[in-house]
Short mmCIF file of C-alpha atoms in Angstrom, two decimals:
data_model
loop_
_atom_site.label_atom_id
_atom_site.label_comp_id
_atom_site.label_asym_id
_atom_site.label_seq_id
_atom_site.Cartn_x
_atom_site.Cartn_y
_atom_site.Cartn_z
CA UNK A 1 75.87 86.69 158.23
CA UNK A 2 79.38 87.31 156.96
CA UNK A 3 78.30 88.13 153.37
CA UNK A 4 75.79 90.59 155.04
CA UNK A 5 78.26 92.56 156.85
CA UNK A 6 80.64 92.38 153.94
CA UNK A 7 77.88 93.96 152.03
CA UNK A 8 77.32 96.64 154.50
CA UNK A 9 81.05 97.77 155.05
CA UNK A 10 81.36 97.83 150.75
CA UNK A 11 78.37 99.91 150.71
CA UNK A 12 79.97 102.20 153.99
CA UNK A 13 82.58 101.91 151.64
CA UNK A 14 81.13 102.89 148.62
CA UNK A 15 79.83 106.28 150.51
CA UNK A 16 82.51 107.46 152.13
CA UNK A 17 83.36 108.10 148.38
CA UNK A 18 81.00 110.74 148.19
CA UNK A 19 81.53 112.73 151.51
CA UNK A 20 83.86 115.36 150.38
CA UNK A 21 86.20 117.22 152.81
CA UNK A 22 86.73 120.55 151.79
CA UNK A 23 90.46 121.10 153.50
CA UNK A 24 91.85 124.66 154.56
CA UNK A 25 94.85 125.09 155.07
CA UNK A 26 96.98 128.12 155.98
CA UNK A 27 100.80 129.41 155.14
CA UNK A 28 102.27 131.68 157.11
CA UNK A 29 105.25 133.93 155.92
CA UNK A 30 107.90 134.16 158.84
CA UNK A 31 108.59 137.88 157.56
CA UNK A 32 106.35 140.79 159.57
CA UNK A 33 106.55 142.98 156.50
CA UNK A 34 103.67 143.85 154.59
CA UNK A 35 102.40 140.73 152.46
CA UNK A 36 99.73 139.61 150.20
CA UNK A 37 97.35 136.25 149.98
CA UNK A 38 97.36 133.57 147.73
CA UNK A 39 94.00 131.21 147.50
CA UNK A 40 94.78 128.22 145.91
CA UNK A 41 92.16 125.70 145.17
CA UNK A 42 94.27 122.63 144.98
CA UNK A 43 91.68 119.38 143.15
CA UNK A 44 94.13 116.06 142.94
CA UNK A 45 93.62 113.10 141.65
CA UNK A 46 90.08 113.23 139.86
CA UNK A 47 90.25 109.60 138.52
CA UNK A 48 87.37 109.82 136.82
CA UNK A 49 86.55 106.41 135.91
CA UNK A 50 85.85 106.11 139.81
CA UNK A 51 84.35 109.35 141.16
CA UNK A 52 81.10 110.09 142.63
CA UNK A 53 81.00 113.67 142.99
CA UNK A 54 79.26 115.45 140.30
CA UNK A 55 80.51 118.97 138.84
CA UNK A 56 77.29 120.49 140.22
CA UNK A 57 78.52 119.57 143.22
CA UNK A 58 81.43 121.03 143.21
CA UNK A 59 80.57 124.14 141.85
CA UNK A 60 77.65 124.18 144.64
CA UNK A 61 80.39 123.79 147.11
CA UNK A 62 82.70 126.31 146.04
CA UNK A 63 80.81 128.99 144.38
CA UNK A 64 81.37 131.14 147.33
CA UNK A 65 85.04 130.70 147.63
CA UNK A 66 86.80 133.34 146.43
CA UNK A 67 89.82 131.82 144.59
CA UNK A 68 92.62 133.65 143.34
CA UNK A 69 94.37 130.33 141.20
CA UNK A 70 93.11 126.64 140.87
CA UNK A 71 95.76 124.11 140.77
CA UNK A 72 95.24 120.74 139.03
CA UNK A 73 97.91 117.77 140.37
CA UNK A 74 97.62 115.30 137.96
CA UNK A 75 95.85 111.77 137.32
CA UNK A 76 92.46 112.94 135.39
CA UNK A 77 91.60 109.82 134.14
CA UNK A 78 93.71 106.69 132.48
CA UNK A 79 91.04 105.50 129.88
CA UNK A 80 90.35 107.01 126.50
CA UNK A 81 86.70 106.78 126.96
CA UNK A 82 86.70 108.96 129.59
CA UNK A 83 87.89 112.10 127.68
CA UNK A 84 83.99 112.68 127.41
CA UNK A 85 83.76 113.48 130.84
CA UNK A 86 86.69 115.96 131.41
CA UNK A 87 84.59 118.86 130.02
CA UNK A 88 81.79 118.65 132.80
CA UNK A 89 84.70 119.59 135.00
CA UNK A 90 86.65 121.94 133.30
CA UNK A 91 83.69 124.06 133.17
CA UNK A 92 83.07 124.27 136.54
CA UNK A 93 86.68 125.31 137.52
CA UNK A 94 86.59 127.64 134.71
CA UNK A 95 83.23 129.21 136.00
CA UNK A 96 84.63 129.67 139.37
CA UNK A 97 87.04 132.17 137.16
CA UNK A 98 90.05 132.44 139.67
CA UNK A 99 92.13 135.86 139.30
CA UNK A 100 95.19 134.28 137.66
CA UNK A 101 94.12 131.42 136.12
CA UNK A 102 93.68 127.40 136.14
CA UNK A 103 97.01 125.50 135.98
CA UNK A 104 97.72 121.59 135.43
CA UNK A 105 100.34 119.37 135.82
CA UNK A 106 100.32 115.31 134.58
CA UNK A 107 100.13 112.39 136.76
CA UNK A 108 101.19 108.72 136.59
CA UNK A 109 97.08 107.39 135.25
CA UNK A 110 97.88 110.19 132.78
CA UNK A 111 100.72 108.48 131.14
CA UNK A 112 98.90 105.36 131.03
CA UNK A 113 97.07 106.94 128.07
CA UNK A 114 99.61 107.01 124.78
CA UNK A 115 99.88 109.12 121.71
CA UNK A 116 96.66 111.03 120.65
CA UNK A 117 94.95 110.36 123.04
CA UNK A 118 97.68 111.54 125.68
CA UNK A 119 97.55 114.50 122.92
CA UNK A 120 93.79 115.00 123.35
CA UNK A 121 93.80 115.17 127.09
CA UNK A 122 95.81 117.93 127.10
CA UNK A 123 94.04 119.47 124.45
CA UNK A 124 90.66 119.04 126.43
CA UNK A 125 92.60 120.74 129.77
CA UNK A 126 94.09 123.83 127.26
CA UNK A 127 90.62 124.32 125.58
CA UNK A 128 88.86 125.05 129.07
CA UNK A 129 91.86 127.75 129.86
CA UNK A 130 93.80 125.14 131.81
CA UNK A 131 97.05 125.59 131.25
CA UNK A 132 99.33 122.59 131.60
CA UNK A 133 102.67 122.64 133.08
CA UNK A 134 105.32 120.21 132.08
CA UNK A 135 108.75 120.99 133.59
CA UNK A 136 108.46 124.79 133.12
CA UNK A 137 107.12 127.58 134.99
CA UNK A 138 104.92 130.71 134.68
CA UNK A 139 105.92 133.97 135.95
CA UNK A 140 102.75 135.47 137.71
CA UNK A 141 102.24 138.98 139.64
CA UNK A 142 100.40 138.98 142.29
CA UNK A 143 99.39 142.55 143.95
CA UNK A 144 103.10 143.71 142.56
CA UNK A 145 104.85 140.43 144.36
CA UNK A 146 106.13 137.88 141.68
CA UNK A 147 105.59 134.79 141.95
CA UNK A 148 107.24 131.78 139.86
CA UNK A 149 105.08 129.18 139.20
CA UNK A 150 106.71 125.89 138.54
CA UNK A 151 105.47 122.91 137.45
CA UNK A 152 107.51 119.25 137.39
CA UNK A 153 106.27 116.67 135.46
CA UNK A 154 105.43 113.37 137.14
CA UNK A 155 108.25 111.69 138.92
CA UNK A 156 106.99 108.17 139.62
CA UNK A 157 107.08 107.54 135.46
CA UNK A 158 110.04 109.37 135.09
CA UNK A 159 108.81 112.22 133.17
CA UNK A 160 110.13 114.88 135.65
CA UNK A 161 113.19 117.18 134.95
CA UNK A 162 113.96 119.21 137.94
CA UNK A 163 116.73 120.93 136.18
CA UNK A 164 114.67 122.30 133.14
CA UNK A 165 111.65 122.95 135.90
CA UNK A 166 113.91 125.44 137.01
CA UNK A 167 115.97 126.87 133.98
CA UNK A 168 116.15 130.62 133.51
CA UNK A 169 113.60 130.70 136.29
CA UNK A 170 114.00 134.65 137.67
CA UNK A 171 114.32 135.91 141.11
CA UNK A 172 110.82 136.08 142.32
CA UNK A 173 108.99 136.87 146.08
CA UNK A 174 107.85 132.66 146.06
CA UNK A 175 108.53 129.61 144.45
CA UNK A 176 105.22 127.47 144.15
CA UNK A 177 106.12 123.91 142.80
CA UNK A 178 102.79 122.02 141.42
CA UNK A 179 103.77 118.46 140.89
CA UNK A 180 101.75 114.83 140.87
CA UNK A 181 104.08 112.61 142.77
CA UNK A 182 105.49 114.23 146.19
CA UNK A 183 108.47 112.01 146.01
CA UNK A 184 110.06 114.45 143.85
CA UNK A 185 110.69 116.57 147.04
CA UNK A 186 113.41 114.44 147.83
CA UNK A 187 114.96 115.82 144.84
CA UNK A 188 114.90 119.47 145.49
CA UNK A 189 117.70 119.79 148.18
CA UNK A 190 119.40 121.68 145.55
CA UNK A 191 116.50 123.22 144.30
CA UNK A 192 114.47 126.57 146.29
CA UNK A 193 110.74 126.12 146.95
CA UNK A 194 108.44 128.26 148.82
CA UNK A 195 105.67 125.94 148.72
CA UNK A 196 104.74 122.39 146.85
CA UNK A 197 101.48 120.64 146.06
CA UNK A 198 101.16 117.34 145.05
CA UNK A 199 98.73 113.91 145.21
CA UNK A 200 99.67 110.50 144.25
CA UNK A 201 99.06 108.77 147.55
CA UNK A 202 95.21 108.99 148.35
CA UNK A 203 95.92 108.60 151.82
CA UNK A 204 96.37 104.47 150.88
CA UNK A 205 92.47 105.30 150.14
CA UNK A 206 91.58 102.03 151.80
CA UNK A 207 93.96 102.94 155.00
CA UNK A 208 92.73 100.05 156.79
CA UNK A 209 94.04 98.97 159.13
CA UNK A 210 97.23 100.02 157.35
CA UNK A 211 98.35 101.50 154.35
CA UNK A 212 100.78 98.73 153.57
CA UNK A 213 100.03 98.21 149.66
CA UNK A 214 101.52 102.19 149.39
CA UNK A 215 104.92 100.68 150.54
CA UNK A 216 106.32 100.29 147.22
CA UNK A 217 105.44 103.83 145.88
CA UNK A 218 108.43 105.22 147.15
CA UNK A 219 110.68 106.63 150.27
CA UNK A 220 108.09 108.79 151.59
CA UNK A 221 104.96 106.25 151.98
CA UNK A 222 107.75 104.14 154.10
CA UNK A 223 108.09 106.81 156.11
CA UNK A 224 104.37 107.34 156.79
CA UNK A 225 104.37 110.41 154.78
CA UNK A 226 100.99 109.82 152.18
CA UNK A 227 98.71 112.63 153.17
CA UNK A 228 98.89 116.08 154.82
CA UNK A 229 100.99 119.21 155.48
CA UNK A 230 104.59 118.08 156.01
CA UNK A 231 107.71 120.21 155.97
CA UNK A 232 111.48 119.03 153.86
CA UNK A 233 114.52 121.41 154.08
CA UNK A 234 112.36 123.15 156.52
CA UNK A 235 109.78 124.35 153.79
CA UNK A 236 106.46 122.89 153.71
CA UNK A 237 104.75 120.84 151.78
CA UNK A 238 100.86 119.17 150.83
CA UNK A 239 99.88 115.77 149.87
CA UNK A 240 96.19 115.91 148.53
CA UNK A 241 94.03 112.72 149.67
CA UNK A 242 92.41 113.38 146.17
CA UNK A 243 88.93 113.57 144.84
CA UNK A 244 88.21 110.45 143.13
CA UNK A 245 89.52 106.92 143.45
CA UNK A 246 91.68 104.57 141.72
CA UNK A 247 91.16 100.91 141.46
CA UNK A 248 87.66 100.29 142.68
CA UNK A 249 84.98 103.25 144.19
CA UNK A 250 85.43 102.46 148.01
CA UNK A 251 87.34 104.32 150.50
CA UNK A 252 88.16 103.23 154.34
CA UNK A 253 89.50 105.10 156.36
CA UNK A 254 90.44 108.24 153.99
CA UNK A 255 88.08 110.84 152.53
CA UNK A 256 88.30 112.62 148.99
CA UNK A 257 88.90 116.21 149.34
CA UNK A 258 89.43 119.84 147.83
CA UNK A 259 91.71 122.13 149.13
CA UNK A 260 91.90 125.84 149.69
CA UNK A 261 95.65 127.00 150.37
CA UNK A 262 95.87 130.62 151.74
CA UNK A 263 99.55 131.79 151.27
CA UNK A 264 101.01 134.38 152.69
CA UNK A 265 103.93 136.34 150.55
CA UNK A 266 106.12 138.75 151.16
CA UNK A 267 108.72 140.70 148.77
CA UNK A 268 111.61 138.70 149.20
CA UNK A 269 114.81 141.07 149.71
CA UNK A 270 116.56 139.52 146.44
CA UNK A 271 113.34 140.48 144.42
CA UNK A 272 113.32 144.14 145.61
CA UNK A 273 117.25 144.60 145.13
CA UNK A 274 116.17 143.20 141.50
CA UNK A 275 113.51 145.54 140.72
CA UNK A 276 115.34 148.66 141.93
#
Protein backbone atom coordinates (compact mmCIF):
# COMPACT_ATOMS: atom_id res chain seq x y z
CA UNK A 1 0.00 0.00 0.00
CA UNK A 2 2.80 2.44 0.68
CA UNK A 3 4.68 1.72 -2.59
CA UNK A 4 1.23 2.31 -4.30
CA UNK A 5 0.69 5.68 -3.04
CA UNK A 6 4.33 6.51 -3.50
CA UNK A 7 3.74 5.62 -7.05
CA UNK A 8 0.74 7.74 -7.38
CA UNK A 9 2.14 11.04 -5.75
CA UNK A 10 5.57 10.49 -8.30
CA UNK A 11 3.26 10.18 -11.09
CA UNK A 12 1.01 13.51 -9.56
CA UNK A 13 4.39 14.51 -9.48
CA UNK A 14 5.57 13.79 -12.70
CA UNK A 15 2.37 15.88 -14.18
CA UNK A 16 2.34 18.75 -12.47
CA UNK A 17 5.50 19.08 -14.73
CA UNK A 18 3.50 19.56 -17.62
CA UNK A 19 0.69 22.00 -16.45
CA UNK A 20 2.12 25.24 -17.47
CA UNK A 21 1.07 28.57 -15.83
CA UNK A 22 1.17 31.23 -18.13
CA UNK A 23 1.85 34.30 -15.44
CA UNK A 24 0.79 38.07 -16.14
CA UNK A 25 2.01 40.37 -14.51
CA UNK A 26 1.65 44.16 -14.61
CA UNK A 27 4.11 47.39 -13.90
CA UNK A 28 2.79 50.39 -13.23
CA UNK A 29 4.74 53.74 -13.73
CA UNK A 30 3.98 56.12 -10.67
CA UNK A 31 4.26 59.14 -13.28
CA UNK A 32 0.57 60.29 -14.90
CA UNK A 33 2.38 61.51 -17.99
CA UNK A 34 1.92 60.01 -21.18
CA UNK A 35 3.73 56.46 -21.34
CA UNK A 36 4.25 53.52 -23.49
CA UNK A 37 4.04 49.44 -22.90
CA UNK A 38 6.54 47.01 -22.73
CA UNK A 39 5.48 43.08 -23.24
CA UNK A 40 8.02 41.01 -22.07
CA UNK A 41 7.83 37.32 -22.42
CA UNK A 42 10.09 36.30 -19.64
CA UNK A 43 10.95 31.88 -20.23
CA UNK A 44 13.50 30.88 -17.14
CA UNK A 45 15.07 28.08 -16.48
CA UNK A 46 14.35 25.63 -19.51
CA UNK A 47 16.54 22.74 -18.13
CA UNK A 48 16.11 20.78 -20.82
CA UNK A 49 17.34 17.53 -19.82
CA UNK A 50 14.05 17.57 -17.59
CA UNK A 51 11.21 19.33 -19.42
CA UNK A 52 7.99 18.11 -20.64
CA UNK A 53 6.60 20.82 -22.56
CA UNK A 54 7.13 20.57 -26.18
CA UNK A 55 7.92 23.75 -28.49
CA UNK A 56 4.56 23.13 -30.21
CA UNK A 57 3.26 23.76 -27.17
CA UNK A 58 4.51 26.69 -26.51
CA UNK A 59 4.14 28.25 -29.62
CA UNK A 60 0.31 26.96 -29.43
CA UNK A 61 0.13 28.83 -26.23
CA UNK A 62 1.53 32.00 -27.17
CA UNK A 63 0.91 32.53 -30.76
CA UNK A 64 -1.65 35.04 -29.89
CA UNK A 65 0.36 37.07 -27.54
CA UNK A 66 1.52 39.96 -28.91
CA UNK A 67 5.11 40.37 -27.58
CA UNK A 68 7.14 43.29 -27.97
CA UNK A 69 10.76 41.49 -26.44
CA UNK A 70 11.37 37.85 -25.15
CA UNK A 71 13.72 37.58 -22.34
CA UNK A 72 15.74 34.40 -21.73
CA UNK A 73 17.14 34.07 -17.76
CA UNK A 74 19.53 31.58 -17.97
CA UNK A 75 20.04 27.69 -17.22
CA UNK A 76 19.22 26.09 -20.88
CA UNK A 77 20.60 22.96 -20.28
CA UNK A 78 24.00 21.62 -18.37
CA UNK A 79 24.79 18.56 -20.69
CA UNK A 80 26.53 18.65 -24.03
CA UNK A 81 24.14 16.26 -25.52
CA UNK A 82 21.49 18.39 -25.16
CA UNK A 83 22.70 21.17 -27.56
CA UNK A 84 20.49 19.10 -30.10
CA UNK A 85 17.51 20.19 -28.56
CA UNK A 86 18.03 24.01 -28.13
CA UNK A 87 17.03 24.63 -31.78
CA UNK A 88 13.35 23.21 -31.39
CA UNK A 89 13.08 26.16 -29.06
CA UNK A 90 14.81 28.85 -30.47
CA UNK A 91 12.57 28.56 -33.33
CA UNK A 92 9.59 28.95 -31.69
CA UNK A 93 10.61 32.19 -29.80
CA UNK A 94 12.02 33.37 -32.96
CA UNK A 95 8.63 32.68 -34.83
CA UNK A 96 6.73 34.52 -32.27
CA UNK A 97 9.06 37.53 -33.85
CA UNK A 98 8.81 40.09 -30.88
CA UNK A 99 9.28 43.91 -32.02
CA UNK A 100 12.76 44.34 -30.52
CA UNK A 101 14.16 41.22 -30.36
CA UNK A 102 15.08 37.91 -28.23
CA UNK A 103 17.68 38.54 -25.48
CA UNK A 104 19.66 35.94 -23.17
CA UNK A 105 21.53 35.98 -20.26
CA UNK A 106 23.66 32.66 -18.66
CA UNK A 107 22.75 30.75 -15.70
CA UNK A 108 24.58 28.61 -13.11
CA UNK A 109 23.62 24.77 -15.31
CA UNK A 110 25.14 26.94 -18.06
CA UNK A 111 28.53 27.13 -16.60
CA UNK A 112 28.49 23.61 -15.80
CA UNK A 113 29.22 23.11 -19.50
CA UNK A 114 33.17 24.16 -20.27
CA UNK A 115 35.04 25.37 -23.26
CA UNK A 116 33.43 24.58 -26.72
CA UNK A 117 30.82 23.44 -25.74
CA UNK A 118 30.04 26.54 -23.36
CA UNK A 119 31.19 28.18 -26.88
CA UNK A 120 28.55 26.28 -28.87
CA UNK A 121 25.65 27.09 -26.64
CA UNK A 122 25.99 30.44 -27.20
CA UNK A 123 26.54 30.01 -30.66
CA UNK A 124 23.21 27.93 -30.95
CA UNK A 125 21.28 31.04 -28.85
CA UNK A 126 23.14 33.85 -31.44
CA UNK A 127 22.27 31.73 -34.58
CA UNK A 128 18.38 31.81 -33.77
CA UNK A 129 18.72 35.89 -33.28
CA UNK A 130 19.11 35.49 -29.54
CA UNK A 131 21.28 37.77 -28.45
CA UNK A 132 23.21 37.00 -25.30
CA UNK A 133 24.00 39.42 -22.66
CA UNK A 134 27.01 39.06 -20.47
CA UNK A 135 27.60 42.08 -18.20
CA UNK A 136 26.66 44.69 -20.87
CA UNK A 137 23.64 46.30 -22.03
CA UNK A 138 21.70 47.22 -25.21
CA UNK A 139 20.34 50.54 -25.80
CA UNK A 140 16.73 50.00 -27.24
CA UNK A 141 13.93 52.69 -28.36
CA UNK A 142 10.85 52.02 -27.68
CA UNK A 143 7.95 54.38 -29.26
CA UNK A 144 10.80 57.34 -28.86
CA UNK A 145 11.40 56.29 -24.91
CA UNK A 146 14.94 54.68 -24.42
CA UNK A 147 15.33 52.06 -22.73
CA UNK A 148 18.76 50.44 -21.41
CA UNK A 149 18.79 46.99 -21.42
CA UNK A 150 21.20 45.40 -19.06
CA UNK A 151 22.20 42.18 -18.64
CA UNK A 152 24.50 40.68 -15.47
CA UNK A 153 26.02 37.60 -15.80
CA UNK A 154 25.23 34.89 -13.27
CA UNK A 155 25.99 35.72 -9.72
CA UNK A 156 25.77 32.39 -7.88
CA UNK A 157 29.18 31.21 -10.05
CA UNK A 158 30.63 34.39 -9.80
CA UNK A 159 30.54 35.42 -13.30
CA UNK A 160 28.63 38.71 -12.63
CA UNK A 161 30.24 42.25 -12.81
CA UNK A 162 27.81 44.81 -11.74
CA UNK A 163 30.24 47.53 -12.39
CA UNK A 164 30.96 46.71 -16.16
CA UNK A 165 26.93 45.81 -16.40
CA UNK A 166 26.65 49.32 -15.99
CA UNK A 167 29.72 51.14 -17.64
CA UNK A 168 29.08 54.00 -20.02
CA UNK A 169 25.47 52.97 -19.67
CA UNK A 170 23.48 56.45 -20.92
CA UNK A 171 20.67 58.23 -19.35
CA UNK A 172 17.68 56.39 -20.52
CA UNK A 173 13.53 56.52 -19.61
CA UNK A 174 14.13 52.62 -17.76
CA UNK A 175 16.65 50.45 -16.61
CA UNK A 176 15.61 46.69 -17.27
CA UNK A 177 18.20 44.32 -15.56
CA UNK A 178 17.89 40.55 -17.05
CA UNK A 179 19.91 38.38 -14.79
CA UNK A 180 19.83 34.35 -13.73
CA UNK A 181 20.38 34.49 -10.03
CA UNK A 182 18.11 37.23 -8.13
CA UNK A 183 20.62 37.39 -5.38
CA UNK A 184 22.46 39.84 -7.32
CA UNK A 185 19.77 42.42 -6.25
CA UNK A 186 21.37 42.67 -3.10
CA UNK A 187 24.12 44.14 -4.95
CA UNK A 188 22.52 46.98 -6.71
CA UNK A 189 21.99 49.48 -3.77
CA UNK A 190 24.42 51.49 -5.62
CA UNK A 191 23.24 50.60 -8.82
CA UNK A 192 19.57 52.23 -10.59
CA UNK A 193 17.05 49.66 -11.87
CA UNK A 194 13.66 50.17 -13.16
CA UNK A 195 12.83 46.66 -13.30
CA UNK A 196 14.77 43.05 -12.88
CA UNK A 197 14.01 39.52 -14.05
CA UNK A 198 15.57 36.65 -12.91
CA UNK A 199 15.05 32.56 -12.07
CA UNK A 200 17.34 30.40 -10.18
CA UNK A 201 14.98 29.31 -7.44
CA UNK A 202 12.08 27.20 -9.09
CA UNK A 203 9.97 27.98 -6.33
CA UNK A 204 12.16 24.98 -4.26
CA UNK A 205 10.24 23.02 -7.24
CA UNK A 206 9.42 20.29 -4.76
CA UNK A 207 8.09 23.06 -2.07
CA UNK A 208 6.86 20.43 0.09
CA UNK A 209 6.15 20.87 2.86
CA UNK A 210 9.04 23.34 2.81
CA UNK A 211 11.54 24.62 0.66
CA UNK A 212 14.35 23.91 3.07
CA UNK A 213 17.05 22.32 0.55
CA UNK A 214 16.94 26.22 -1.16
CA UNK A 215 18.47 27.43 2.21
CA UNK A 216 21.92 27.41 1.09
CA UNK A 217 21.39 29.28 -2.26
CA UNK A 218 21.74 32.45 -0.72
CA UNK A 219 20.24 35.50 1.57
CA UNK A 220 17.10 35.74 -0.24
CA UNK A 221 15.75 31.92 -0.14
CA UNK A 222 16.37 32.48 3.87
CA UNK A 223 14.24 35.07 3.73
CA UNK A 224 11.42 33.26 1.91
CA UNK A 225 12.05 35.21 -1.14
CA UNK A 226 12.25 32.17 -4.18
CA UNK A 227 9.36 33.04 -6.40
CA UNK A 228 7.18 36.06 -7.29
CA UNK A 229 6.97 39.86 -7.62
CA UNK A 230 8.98 41.37 -4.75
CA UNK A 231 10.18 44.94 -4.39
CA UNK A 232 14.30 46.02 -3.05
CA UNK A 233 15.18 49.78 -2.71
CA UNK A 234 11.56 50.18 -3.34
CA UNK A 235 11.80 48.97 -7.09
CA UNK A 236 10.38 45.76 -8.01
CA UNK A 237 11.48 42.78 -8.91
CA UNK A 238 10.45 38.90 -10.55
CA UNK A 239 11.62 35.54 -9.67
CA UNK A 240 10.48 33.08 -12.51
CA UNK A 241 9.30 29.52 -11.06
CA UNK A 242 10.83 28.36 -14.47
CA UNK A 243 9.79 26.07 -17.22
CA UNK A 244 11.61 22.95 -16.83
CA UNK A 245 13.15 21.16 -13.88
CA UNK A 246 16.41 20.43 -12.46
CA UNK A 247 17.39 17.28 -10.75
CA UNK A 248 14.63 14.84 -11.46
CA UNK A 249 11.06 15.67 -13.65
CA UNK A 250 8.64 16.05 -10.57
CA UNK A 251 7.29 19.11 -9.12
CA UNK A 252 5.16 19.51 -5.67
CA UNK A 253 3.85 22.14 -4.81
CA UNK A 254 5.26 24.66 -7.63
CA UNK A 255 4.25 24.88 -11.28
CA UNK A 256 6.55 25.71 -14.41
CA UNK A 257 5.56 28.87 -15.98
CA UNK A 258 5.95 31.67 -18.77
CA UNK A 259 5.59 35.07 -18.11
CA UNK A 260 4.18 38.10 -19.83
CA UNK A 261 5.49 41.46 -18.13
CA UNK A 262 3.50 44.58 -19.29
CA UNK A 263 5.64 47.69 -18.34
CA UNK A 264 4.63 50.83 -18.21
CA UNK A 265 7.36 53.75 -19.16
CA UNK A 266 7.45 57.06 -19.05
CA UNK A 267 10.20 59.73 -20.32
CA UNK A 268 12.12 60.12 -17.38
CA UNK A 269 12.87 64.01 -16.77
CA UNK A 270 16.83 63.35 -16.98
CA UNK A 271 16.23 61.68 -20.48
CA UNK A 272 14.24 64.65 -21.89
CA UNK A 273 16.73 67.38 -20.41
CA UNK A 274 19.29 64.98 -22.41
CA UNK A 275 17.66 64.93 -25.65
CA UNK A 276 16.87 68.66 -25.76
Amino acid sequence: MVILFLFIGLFKAYKNTKDVNLKRIEIKSMDSKPQTNLRILQISDMHLENISISPEKIYHTLKDEKIDLIALTGDYLDRKRTLTKLPDYLKVFKKLDPTYGIYAVFGNHDYVLKGKSFNKLEEILNEYDCKTLRNEYELLNVDGHSINLIGIDDYGTGNSDVEKSYKGLPVSDYNLVLTHDPNIVLELNQSHFDYLLSGHFHNGQIHWPKPFHLAKMGKLARQKIIQGLHHMYEKPFYISEGLGQTGINIRVGSRPEMTIHEVEITKSKASSNAAS
